Short mmCIF file of C-alpha atoms and ligand atoms in Angstrom, two decimals:
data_model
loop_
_atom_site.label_atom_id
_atom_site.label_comp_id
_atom_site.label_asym_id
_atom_site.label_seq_id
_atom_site.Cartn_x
_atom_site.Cartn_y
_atom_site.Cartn_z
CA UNK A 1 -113.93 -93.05 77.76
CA UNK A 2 -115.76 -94.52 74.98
CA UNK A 3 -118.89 -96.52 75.88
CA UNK A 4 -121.00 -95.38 73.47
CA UNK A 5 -119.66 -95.28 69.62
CA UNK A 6 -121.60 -93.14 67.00
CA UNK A 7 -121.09 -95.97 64.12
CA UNK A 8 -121.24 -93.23 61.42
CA UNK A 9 -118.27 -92.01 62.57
CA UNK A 10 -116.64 -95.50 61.71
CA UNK A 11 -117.99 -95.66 58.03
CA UNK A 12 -114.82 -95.05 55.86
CA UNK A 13 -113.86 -99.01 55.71
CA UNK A 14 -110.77 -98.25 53.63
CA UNK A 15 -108.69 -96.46 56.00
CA UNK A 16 -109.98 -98.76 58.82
CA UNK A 17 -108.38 -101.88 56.98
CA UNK A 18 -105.15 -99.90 56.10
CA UNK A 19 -105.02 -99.29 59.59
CA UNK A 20 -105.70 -102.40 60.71
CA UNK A 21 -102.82 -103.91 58.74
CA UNK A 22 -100.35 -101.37 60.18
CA UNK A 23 -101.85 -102.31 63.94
CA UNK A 24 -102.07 -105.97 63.65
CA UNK A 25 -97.84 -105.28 62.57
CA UNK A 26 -97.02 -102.91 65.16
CA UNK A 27 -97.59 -104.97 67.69
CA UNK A 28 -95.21 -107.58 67.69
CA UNK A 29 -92.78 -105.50 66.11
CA UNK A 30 -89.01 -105.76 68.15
CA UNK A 31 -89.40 -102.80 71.07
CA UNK A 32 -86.68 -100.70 68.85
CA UNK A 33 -88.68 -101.20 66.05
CA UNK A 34 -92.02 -100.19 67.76
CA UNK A 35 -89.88 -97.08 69.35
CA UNK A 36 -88.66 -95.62 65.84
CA UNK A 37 -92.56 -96.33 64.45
CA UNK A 38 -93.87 -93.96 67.54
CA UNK A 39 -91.22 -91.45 67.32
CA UNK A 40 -91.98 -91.19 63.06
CA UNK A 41 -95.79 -90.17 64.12
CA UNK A 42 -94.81 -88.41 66.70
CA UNK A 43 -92.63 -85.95 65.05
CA UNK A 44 -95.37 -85.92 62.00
CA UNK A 45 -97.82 -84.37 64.78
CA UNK A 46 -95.18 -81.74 66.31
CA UNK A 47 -94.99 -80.37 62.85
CA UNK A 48 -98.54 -80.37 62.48
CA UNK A 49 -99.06 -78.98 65.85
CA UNK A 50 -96.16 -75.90 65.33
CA UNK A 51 -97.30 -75.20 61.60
CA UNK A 52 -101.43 -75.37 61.87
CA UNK A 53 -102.27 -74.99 65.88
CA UNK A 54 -101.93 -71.29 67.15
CA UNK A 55 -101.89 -72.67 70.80
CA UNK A 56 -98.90 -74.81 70.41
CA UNK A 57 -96.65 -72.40 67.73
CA UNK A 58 -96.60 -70.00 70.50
CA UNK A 59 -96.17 -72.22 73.20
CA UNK A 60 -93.07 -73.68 70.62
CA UNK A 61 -92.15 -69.86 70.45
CA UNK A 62 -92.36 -69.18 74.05
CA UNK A 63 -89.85 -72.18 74.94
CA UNK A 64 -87.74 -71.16 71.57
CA UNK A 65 -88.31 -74.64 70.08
CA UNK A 66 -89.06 -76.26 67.24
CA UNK A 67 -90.43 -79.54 66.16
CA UNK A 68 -87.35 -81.04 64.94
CA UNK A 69 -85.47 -80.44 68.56
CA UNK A 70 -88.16 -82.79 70.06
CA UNK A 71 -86.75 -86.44 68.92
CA UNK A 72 -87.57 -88.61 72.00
CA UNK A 73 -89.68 -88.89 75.02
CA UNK A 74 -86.72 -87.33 77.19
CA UNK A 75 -86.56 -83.97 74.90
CA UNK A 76 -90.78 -83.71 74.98
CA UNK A 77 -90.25 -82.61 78.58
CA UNK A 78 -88.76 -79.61 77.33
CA UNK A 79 -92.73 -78.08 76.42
CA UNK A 80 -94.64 -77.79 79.56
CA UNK A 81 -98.03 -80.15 81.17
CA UNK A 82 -100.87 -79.50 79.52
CA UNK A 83 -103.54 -79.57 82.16
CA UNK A 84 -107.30 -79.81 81.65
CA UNK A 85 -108.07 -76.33 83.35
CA UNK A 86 -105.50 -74.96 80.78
CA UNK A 87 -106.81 -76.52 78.17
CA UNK A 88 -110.44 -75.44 78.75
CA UNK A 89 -108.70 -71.80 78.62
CA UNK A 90 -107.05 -72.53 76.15
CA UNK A 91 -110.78 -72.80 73.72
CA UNK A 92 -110.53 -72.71 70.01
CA UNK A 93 -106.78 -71.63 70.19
CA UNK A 94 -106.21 -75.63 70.19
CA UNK A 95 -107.88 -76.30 67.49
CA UNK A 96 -105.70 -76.74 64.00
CA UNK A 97 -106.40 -73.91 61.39
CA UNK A 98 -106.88 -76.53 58.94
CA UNK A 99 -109.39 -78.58 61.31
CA UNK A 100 -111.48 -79.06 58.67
CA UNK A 101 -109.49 -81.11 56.01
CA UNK A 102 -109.63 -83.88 58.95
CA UNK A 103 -113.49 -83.40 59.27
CA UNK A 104 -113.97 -83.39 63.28
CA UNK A 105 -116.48 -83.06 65.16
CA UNK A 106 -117.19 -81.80 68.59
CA UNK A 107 -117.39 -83.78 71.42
CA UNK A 108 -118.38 -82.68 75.41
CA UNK A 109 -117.07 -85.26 77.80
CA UNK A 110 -116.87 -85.11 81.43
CA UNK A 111 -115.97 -88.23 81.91
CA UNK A 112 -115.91 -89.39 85.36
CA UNK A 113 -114.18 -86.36 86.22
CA UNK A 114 -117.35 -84.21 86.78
CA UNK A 115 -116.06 -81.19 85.16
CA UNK A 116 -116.59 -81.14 81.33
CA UNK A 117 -114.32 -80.11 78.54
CA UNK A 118 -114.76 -79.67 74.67
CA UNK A 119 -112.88 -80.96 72.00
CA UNK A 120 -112.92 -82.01 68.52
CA UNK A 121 -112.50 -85.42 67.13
CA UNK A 122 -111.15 -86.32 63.43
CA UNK A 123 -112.04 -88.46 61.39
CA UNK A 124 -108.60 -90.12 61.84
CA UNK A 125 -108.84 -90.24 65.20
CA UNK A 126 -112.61 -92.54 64.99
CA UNK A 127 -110.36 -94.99 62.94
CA UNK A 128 -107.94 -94.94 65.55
CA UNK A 129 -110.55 -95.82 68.08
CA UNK A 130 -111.99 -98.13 65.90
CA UNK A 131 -109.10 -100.48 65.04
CA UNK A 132 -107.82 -100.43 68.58
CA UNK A 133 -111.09 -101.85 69.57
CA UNK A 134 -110.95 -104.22 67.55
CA UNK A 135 -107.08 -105.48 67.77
CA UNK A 136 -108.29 -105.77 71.39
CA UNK A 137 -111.42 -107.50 71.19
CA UNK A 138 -109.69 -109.60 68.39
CA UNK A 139 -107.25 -110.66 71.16
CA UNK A 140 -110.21 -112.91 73.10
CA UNK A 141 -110.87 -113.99 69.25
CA UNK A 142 -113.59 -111.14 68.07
CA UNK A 143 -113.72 -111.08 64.22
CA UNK A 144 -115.70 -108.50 62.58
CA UNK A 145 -119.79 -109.08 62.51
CA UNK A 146 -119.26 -111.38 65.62
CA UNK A 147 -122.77 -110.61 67.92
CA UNK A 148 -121.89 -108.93 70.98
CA UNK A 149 -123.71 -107.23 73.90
CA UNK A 150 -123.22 -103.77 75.44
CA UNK A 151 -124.45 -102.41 78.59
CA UNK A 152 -125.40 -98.71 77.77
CA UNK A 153 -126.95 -95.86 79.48
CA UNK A 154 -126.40 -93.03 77.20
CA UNK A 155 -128.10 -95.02 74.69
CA UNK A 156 -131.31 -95.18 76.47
CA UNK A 157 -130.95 -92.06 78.12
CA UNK A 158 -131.07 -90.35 75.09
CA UNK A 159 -134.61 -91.82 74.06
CA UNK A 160 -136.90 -91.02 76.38
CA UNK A 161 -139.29 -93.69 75.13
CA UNK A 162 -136.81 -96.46 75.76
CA UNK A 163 -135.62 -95.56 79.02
CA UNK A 164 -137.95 -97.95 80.68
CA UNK A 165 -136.82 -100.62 78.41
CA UNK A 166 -134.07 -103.56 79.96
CA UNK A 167 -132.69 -104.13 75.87
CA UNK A 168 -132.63 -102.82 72.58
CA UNK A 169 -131.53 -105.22 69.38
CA UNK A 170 -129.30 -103.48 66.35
CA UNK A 171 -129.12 -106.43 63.96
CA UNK A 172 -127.32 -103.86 61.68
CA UNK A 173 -124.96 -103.80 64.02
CA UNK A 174 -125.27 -107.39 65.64
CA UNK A 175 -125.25 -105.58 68.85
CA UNK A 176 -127.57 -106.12 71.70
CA UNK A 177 -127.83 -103.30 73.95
CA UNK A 178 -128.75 -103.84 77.95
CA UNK A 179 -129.94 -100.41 79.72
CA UNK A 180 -127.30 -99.68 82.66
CA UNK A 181 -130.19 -97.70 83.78
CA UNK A 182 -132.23 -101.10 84.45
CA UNK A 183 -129.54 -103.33 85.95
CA UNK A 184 -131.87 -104.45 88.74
CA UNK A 185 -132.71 -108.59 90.03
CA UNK A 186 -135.73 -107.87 88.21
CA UNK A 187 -134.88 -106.35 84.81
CA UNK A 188 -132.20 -108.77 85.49
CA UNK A 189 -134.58 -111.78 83.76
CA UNK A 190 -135.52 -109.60 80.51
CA UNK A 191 -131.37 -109.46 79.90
CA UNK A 192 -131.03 -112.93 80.22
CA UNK A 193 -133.82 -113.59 78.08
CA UNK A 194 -132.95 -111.38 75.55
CA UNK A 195 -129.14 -112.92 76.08
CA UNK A 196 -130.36 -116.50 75.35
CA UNK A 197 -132.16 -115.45 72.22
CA UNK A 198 -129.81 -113.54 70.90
CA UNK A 199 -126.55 -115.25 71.74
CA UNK A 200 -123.79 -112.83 71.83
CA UNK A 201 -120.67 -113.88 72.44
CA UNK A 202 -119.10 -110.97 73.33
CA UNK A 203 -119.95 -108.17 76.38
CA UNK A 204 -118.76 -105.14 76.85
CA UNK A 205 -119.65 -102.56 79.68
CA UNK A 206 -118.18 -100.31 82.16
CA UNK A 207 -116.38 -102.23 84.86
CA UNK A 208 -118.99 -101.40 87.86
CA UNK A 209 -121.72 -101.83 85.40
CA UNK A 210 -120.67 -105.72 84.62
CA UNK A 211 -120.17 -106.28 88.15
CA UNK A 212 -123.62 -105.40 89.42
CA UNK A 213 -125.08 -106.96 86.23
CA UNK A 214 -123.15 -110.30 87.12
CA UNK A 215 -124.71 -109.95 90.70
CA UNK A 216 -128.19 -109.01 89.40
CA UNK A 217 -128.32 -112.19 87.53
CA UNK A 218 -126.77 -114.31 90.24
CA UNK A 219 -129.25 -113.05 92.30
CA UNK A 220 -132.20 -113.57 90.09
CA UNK A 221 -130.94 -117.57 89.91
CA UNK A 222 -129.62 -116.94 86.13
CA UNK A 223 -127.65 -119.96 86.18
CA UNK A 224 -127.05 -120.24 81.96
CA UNK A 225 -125.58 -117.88 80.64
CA UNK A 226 -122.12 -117.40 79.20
CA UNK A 227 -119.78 -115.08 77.10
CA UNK A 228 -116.66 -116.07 75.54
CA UNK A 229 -114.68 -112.51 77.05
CA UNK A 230 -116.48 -109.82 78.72
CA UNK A 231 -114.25 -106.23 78.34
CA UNK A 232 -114.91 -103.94 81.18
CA UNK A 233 -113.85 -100.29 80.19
CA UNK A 234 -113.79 -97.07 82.44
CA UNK A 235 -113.16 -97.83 86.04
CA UNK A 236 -110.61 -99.55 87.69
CA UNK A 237 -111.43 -103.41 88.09
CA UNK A 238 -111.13 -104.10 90.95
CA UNK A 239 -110.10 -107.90 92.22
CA UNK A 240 -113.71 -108.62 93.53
CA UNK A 241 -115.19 -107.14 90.37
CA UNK A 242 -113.52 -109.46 88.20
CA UNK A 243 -114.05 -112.94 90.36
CA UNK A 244 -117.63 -112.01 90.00
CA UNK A 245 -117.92 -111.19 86.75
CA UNK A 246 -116.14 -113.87 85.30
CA UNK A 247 -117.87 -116.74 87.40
CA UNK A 248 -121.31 -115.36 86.56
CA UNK A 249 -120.76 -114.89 82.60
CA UNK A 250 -118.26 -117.77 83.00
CA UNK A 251 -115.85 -116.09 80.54
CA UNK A 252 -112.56 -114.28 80.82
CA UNK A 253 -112.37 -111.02 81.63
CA UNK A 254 -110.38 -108.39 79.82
CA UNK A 255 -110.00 -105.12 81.05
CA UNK A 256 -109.54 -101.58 78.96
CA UNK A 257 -108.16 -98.22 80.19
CA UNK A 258 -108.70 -94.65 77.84
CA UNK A 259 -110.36 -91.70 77.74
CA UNK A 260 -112.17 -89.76 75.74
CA UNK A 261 -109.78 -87.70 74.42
CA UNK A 262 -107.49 -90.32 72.77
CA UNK A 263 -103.86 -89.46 73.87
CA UNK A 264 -103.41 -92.84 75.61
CA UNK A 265 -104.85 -96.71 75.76
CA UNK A 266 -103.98 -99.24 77.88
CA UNK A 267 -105.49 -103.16 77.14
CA UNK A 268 -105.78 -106.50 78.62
CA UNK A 269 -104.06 -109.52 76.60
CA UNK A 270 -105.72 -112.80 77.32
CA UNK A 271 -102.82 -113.73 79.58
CA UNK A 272 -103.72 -110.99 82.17
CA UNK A 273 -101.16 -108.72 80.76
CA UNK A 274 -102.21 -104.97 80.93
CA UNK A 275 -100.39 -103.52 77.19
CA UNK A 276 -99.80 -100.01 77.19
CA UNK A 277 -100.75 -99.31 73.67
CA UNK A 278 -97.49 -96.91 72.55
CA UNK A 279 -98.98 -97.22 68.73
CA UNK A 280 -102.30 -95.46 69.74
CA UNK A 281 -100.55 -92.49 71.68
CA UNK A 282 -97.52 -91.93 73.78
CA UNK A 283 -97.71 -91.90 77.92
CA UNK A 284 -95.17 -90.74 80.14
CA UNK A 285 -95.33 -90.68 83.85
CA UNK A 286 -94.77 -87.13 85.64
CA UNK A 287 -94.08 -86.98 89.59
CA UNK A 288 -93.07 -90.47 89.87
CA UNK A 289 -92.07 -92.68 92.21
CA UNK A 290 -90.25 -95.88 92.12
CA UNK A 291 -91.13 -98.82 93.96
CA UNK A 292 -88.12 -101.17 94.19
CA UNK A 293 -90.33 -104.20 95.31
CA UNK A 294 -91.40 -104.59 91.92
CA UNK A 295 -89.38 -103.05 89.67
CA UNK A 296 -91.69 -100.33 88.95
CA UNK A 297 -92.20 -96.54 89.54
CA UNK A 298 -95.42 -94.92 90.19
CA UNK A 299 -96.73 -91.52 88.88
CA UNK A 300 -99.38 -89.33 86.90
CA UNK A 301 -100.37 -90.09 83.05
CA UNK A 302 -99.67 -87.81 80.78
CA UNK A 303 -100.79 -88.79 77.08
CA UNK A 304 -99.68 -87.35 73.71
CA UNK A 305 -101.84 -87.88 70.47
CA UNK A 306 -100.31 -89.45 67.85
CA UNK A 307 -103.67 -89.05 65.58
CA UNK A 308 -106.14 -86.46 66.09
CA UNK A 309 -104.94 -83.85 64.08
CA UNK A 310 -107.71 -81.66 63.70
CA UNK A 311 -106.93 -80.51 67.74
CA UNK A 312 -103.72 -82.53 69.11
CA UNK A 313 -103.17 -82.63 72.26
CA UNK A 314 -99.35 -82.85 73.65
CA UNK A 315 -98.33 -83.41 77.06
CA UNK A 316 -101.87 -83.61 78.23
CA UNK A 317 -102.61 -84.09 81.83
CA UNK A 318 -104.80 -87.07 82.03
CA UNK A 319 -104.62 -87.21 85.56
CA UNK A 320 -104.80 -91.17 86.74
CA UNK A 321 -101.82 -92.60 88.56
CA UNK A 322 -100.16 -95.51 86.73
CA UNK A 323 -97.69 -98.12 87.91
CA UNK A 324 -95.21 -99.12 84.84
CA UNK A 325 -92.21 -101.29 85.23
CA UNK A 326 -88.82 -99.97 85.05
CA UNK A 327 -87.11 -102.25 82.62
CA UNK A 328 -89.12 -103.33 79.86
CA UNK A 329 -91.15 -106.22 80.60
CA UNK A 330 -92.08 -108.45 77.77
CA UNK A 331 -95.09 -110.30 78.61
CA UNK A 332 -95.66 -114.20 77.66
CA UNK A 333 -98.10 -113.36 74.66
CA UNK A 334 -95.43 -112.55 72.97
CA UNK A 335 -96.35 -109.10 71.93
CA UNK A 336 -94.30 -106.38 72.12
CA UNK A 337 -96.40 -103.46 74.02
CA UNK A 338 -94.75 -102.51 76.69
CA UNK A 339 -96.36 -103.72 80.12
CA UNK A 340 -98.01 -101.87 83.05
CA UNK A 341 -98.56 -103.41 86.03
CA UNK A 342 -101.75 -101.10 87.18
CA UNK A 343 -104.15 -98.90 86.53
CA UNK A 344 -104.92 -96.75 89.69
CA UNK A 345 -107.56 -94.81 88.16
CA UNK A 346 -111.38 -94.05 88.63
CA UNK A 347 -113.74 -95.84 91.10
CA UNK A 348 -116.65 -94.36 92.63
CA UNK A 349 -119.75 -94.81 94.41
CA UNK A 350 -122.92 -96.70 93.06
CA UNK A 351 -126.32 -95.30 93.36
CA UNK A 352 -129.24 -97.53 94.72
CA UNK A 353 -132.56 -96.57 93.70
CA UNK A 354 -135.75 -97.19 96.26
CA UNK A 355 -136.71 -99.60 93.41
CA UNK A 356 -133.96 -101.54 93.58
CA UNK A 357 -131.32 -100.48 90.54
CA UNK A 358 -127.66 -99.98 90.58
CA UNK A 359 -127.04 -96.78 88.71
CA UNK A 360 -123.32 -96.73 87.89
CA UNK A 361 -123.17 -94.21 85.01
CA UNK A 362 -124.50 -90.52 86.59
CA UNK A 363 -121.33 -89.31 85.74
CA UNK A 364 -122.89 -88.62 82.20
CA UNK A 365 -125.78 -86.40 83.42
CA UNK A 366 -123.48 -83.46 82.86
CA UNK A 367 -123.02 -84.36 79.47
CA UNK A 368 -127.06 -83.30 78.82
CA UNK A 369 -126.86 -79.64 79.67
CA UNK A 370 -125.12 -76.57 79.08
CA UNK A 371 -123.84 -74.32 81.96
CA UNK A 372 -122.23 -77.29 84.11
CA UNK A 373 -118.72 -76.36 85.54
CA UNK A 374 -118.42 -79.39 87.78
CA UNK A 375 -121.68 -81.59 88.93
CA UNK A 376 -121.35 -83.29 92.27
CA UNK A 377 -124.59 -86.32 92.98
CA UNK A 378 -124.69 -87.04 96.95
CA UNK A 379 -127.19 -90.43 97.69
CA UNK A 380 -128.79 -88.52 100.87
CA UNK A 381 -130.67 -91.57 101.47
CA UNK A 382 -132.41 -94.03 99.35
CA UNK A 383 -135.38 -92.00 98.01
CA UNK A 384 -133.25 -88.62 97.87
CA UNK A 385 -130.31 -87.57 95.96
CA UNK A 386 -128.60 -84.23 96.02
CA UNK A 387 -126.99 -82.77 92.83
CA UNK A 388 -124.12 -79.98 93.70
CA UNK A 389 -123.24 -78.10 90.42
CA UNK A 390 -120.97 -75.24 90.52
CA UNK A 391 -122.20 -73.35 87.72
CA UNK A 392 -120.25 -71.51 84.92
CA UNK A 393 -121.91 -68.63 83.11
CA UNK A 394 -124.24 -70.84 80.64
CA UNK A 395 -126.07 -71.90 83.60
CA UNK A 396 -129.93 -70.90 83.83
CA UNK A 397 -133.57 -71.73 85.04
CA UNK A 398 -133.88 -73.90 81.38
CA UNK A 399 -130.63 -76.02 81.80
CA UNK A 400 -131.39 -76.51 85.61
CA UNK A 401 -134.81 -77.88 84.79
CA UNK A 402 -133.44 -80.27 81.92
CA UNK A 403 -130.80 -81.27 84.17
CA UNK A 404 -133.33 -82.07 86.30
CA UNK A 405 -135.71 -84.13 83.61
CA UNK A 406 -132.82 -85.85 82.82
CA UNK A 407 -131.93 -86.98 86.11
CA UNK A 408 -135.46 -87.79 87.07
CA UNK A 409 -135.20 -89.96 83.70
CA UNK A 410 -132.30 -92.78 84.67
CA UNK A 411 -133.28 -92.32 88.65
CA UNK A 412 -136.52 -92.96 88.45
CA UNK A 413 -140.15 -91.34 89.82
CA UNK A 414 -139.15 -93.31 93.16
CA UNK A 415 -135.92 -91.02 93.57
CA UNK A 416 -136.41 -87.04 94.87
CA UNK A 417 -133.87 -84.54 93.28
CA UNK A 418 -132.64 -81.85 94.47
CA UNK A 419 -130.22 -78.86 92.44
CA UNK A 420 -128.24 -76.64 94.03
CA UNK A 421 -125.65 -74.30 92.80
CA UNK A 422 -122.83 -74.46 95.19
CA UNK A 423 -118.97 -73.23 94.85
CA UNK A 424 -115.95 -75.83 93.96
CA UNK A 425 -115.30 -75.46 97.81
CA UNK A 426 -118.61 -76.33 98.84
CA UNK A 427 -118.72 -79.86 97.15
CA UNK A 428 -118.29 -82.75 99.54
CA UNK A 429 -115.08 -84.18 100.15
CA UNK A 430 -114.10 -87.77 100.67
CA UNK A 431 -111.43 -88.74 103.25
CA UNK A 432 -108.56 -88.33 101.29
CA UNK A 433 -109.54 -84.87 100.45
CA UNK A 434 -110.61 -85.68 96.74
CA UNK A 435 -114.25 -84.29 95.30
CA UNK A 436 -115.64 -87.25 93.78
CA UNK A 437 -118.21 -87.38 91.22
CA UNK A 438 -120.42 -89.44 93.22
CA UNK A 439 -120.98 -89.78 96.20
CA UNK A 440 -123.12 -92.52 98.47
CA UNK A 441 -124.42 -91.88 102.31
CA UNK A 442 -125.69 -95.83 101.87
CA UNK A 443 -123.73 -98.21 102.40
CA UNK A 444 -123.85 -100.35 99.01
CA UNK A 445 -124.30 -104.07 98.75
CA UNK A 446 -122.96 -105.97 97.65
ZN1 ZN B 501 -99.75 -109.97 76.74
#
């Protein structure tokens, strides 16, 4: 999930406009056309993958393959799942020999999974990210240098002398940051001041994070503000999310679906169509079922990289259950990414703070600290939250304490935490038996 991009990483304009050009094509390219253009980069990665990645040659060796005997989507099922627990055993042995020609760099995400994993990302792969973006944002009529505002937590998070700030301004980047560590009634009226005065046009955010600060504001009596598209990344948006958001930033709502890792995207046209991006990566379903009411079947993502060659990932498990229809769907915008009908991915609990913030991002605590094999944050009550990590071998006294600072940071002085080291079958359980991230005793409003 990308919510916070490192604009360095973007700085190599000429390869972002070639890209661009092929992107803006691919997309309304005839489905057979789009197909053959999937399967070329496709097969350019297998090669890569068998020739320069030590994991996958044996794993080719083990099954007796090679790339060239992997021409479609059917004959990838030949080479097994890659899940994230294999992966993570996996280490360095994923990682291409020749890594460095693609200049990566390493990245730690735990997304909202609660259990982190490492991996590198290329330079390739940040252009990737970068032009999908923008196709996207393009699609609610974004051009390049348009002011737009993001709600960030990491941002803030990471500067400990601006976590007590509601906004930060980057006219470099005509981007005006609101803390999702401050989306309160109160800090509420510093957003919309700094909103008025700066007048972006566009808003992006994590889905729960828009919601709350659409409620925030509503709340506060903001009456006058607007956006022309808001993009709500990260969570599933849910139906009550997005009648809120859009009638309180009185703009349309578009709705984004990745991960970190990069092996599949899924975007929102501004007809309400959800586009599974099949030029960005290629997704298949595993353990599916089909649901004859709408013409769909139902199953688990699995994403391959189509970029990302420094450490490709094939077959990767991304875990979130997806509903795509059978026959191809074209929707009415004309283009020709194929359609999903939903996203049944992440949601989970929001944390209310004794002084009266909706924390929606603690899922990147984690992120801070070494030593983390799966964090766990239980709302006891309203002044006292409970942090469950089950430990790997990195963790110590040090990392516990910064853990600690870092949580005392985006909670607050108002919030007590506690750490304990527990094992994976200690964490709390919700009622269908999952572990999630985070977990709430209160019981939320709205
Ligand atoms: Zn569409």
């Amino acid at each position: 999930m990308a919510i916070d991009f490192k604009i360095l990483d973007f700085a190599h304009p000429l390869s972002i406009l070639k890209l661009r050009r092929t992107l803006e094509r691919t997309q309304w390219l005839p489905p057979g056309d789009l197909e053959a253009y999937q399967l070329e980069r496709l097969q350019r990665i297998l090669r890569h993958a068998y020739n320069n990645v030590p994991y996958y040659r044996r794993l080719f060796d083990r099954h007796d393959l090679k790339p060239a005997d992997l021409q479609s989507m059917a004959d990838l099922k030949k080479l097994p799942v890659l899940t994230k627990d294999e992966a993570r055993r996996a280490g360095n042995s994923l990682h291409a020999k020749n890594a460095y020609r693609y200049l990566p760099k390493p990245h730690t995400t735990s997304g909202t999974t609660g259990r982190p994993l490492e991996f590198l990302l290329d330079r390739g792969s940040n252009t990737l990210e970068f032009v999908y973006y923008w196709r996207h944002w393009s699609w609610a009529g974004y051009r390049l240098g348009d002011k737009f505002a993001e709600i960030s937590t990491n941002h803030f998070l990471r500067r400990p002398k601006l976590i007590d700030t509601a906004t930060a301004w980057q006219p470099h980047l005509r981007r005006l940051l609101l803390n999702g560590a401050r989306v309160s009634k109160r800090h509420a009226l510093d957003m919309a001041k700094e909103i008025r005065r700066r007048k972006p046009r566009f808003i992006k955010g994590l889905a729960s994070t828009l919601f709350y600060l659409a409620f925030c504001l509503e709340e506060a009596g903001v009456r006058d503000i607007s956006f022309r598209a808001a993009f709500s990344t990260g969570e599933v948006l849910s139906k009550a999310y997005r009648e809120k958001i859009a009638s309180v930033l009185k703009c349309t709502v578009m709705d984004s679906y990745g991960h970190m890792e990069r092996t599949a995207a899924i975007s929102q046209c501004q007809l309400g169509g959800y586009h599974l991006n099949s030029d960005y990566g290629m997704m298949e379903l595993i353990r599916t079922t089909s649901s004859s009411a709408f013409g769909t079947i139902i199953g688990r993502s699995v994403g391959t990289s189509l970029y990302n060659y420094a450490m490709p990932l094939i077959r990767y498990d991304i875990g979130d259950i997806i509903e795509m229809y059978t026959e191809p769907t074209r929707c009415r915008c004309g283009r020709s990414l194929p359609l999903v009908r939903t996203v049944r991915g992440r949601t989970q609990d929001i944390i209310k703070t004794p002084d009266g913030r909706y924390i929606t991002a603690a899922f990147i605590l984690p992120e801070f600290v070494s030593g983390v094999g799966f964090a766990q944050f239980v709302q006891e009550s309203r002044g006292h939250m409970q942090i469950l990590v089950v430990p790997t071998d990195d963790w110590n006294p040090d990392e516990q304490e910064k853990l600690k600072n870092c949580a005392g940071r985006l909670l607050g002085a108002s919030m007590r935490v506690e750490i304990r080291t527990v094992r994976q079958s200690e964490l709390v359980s919700d009622s269908t038996g999952k572990q999630p991230v985070v977990i709430s005793k209160l019981k939320a409003e709205p």
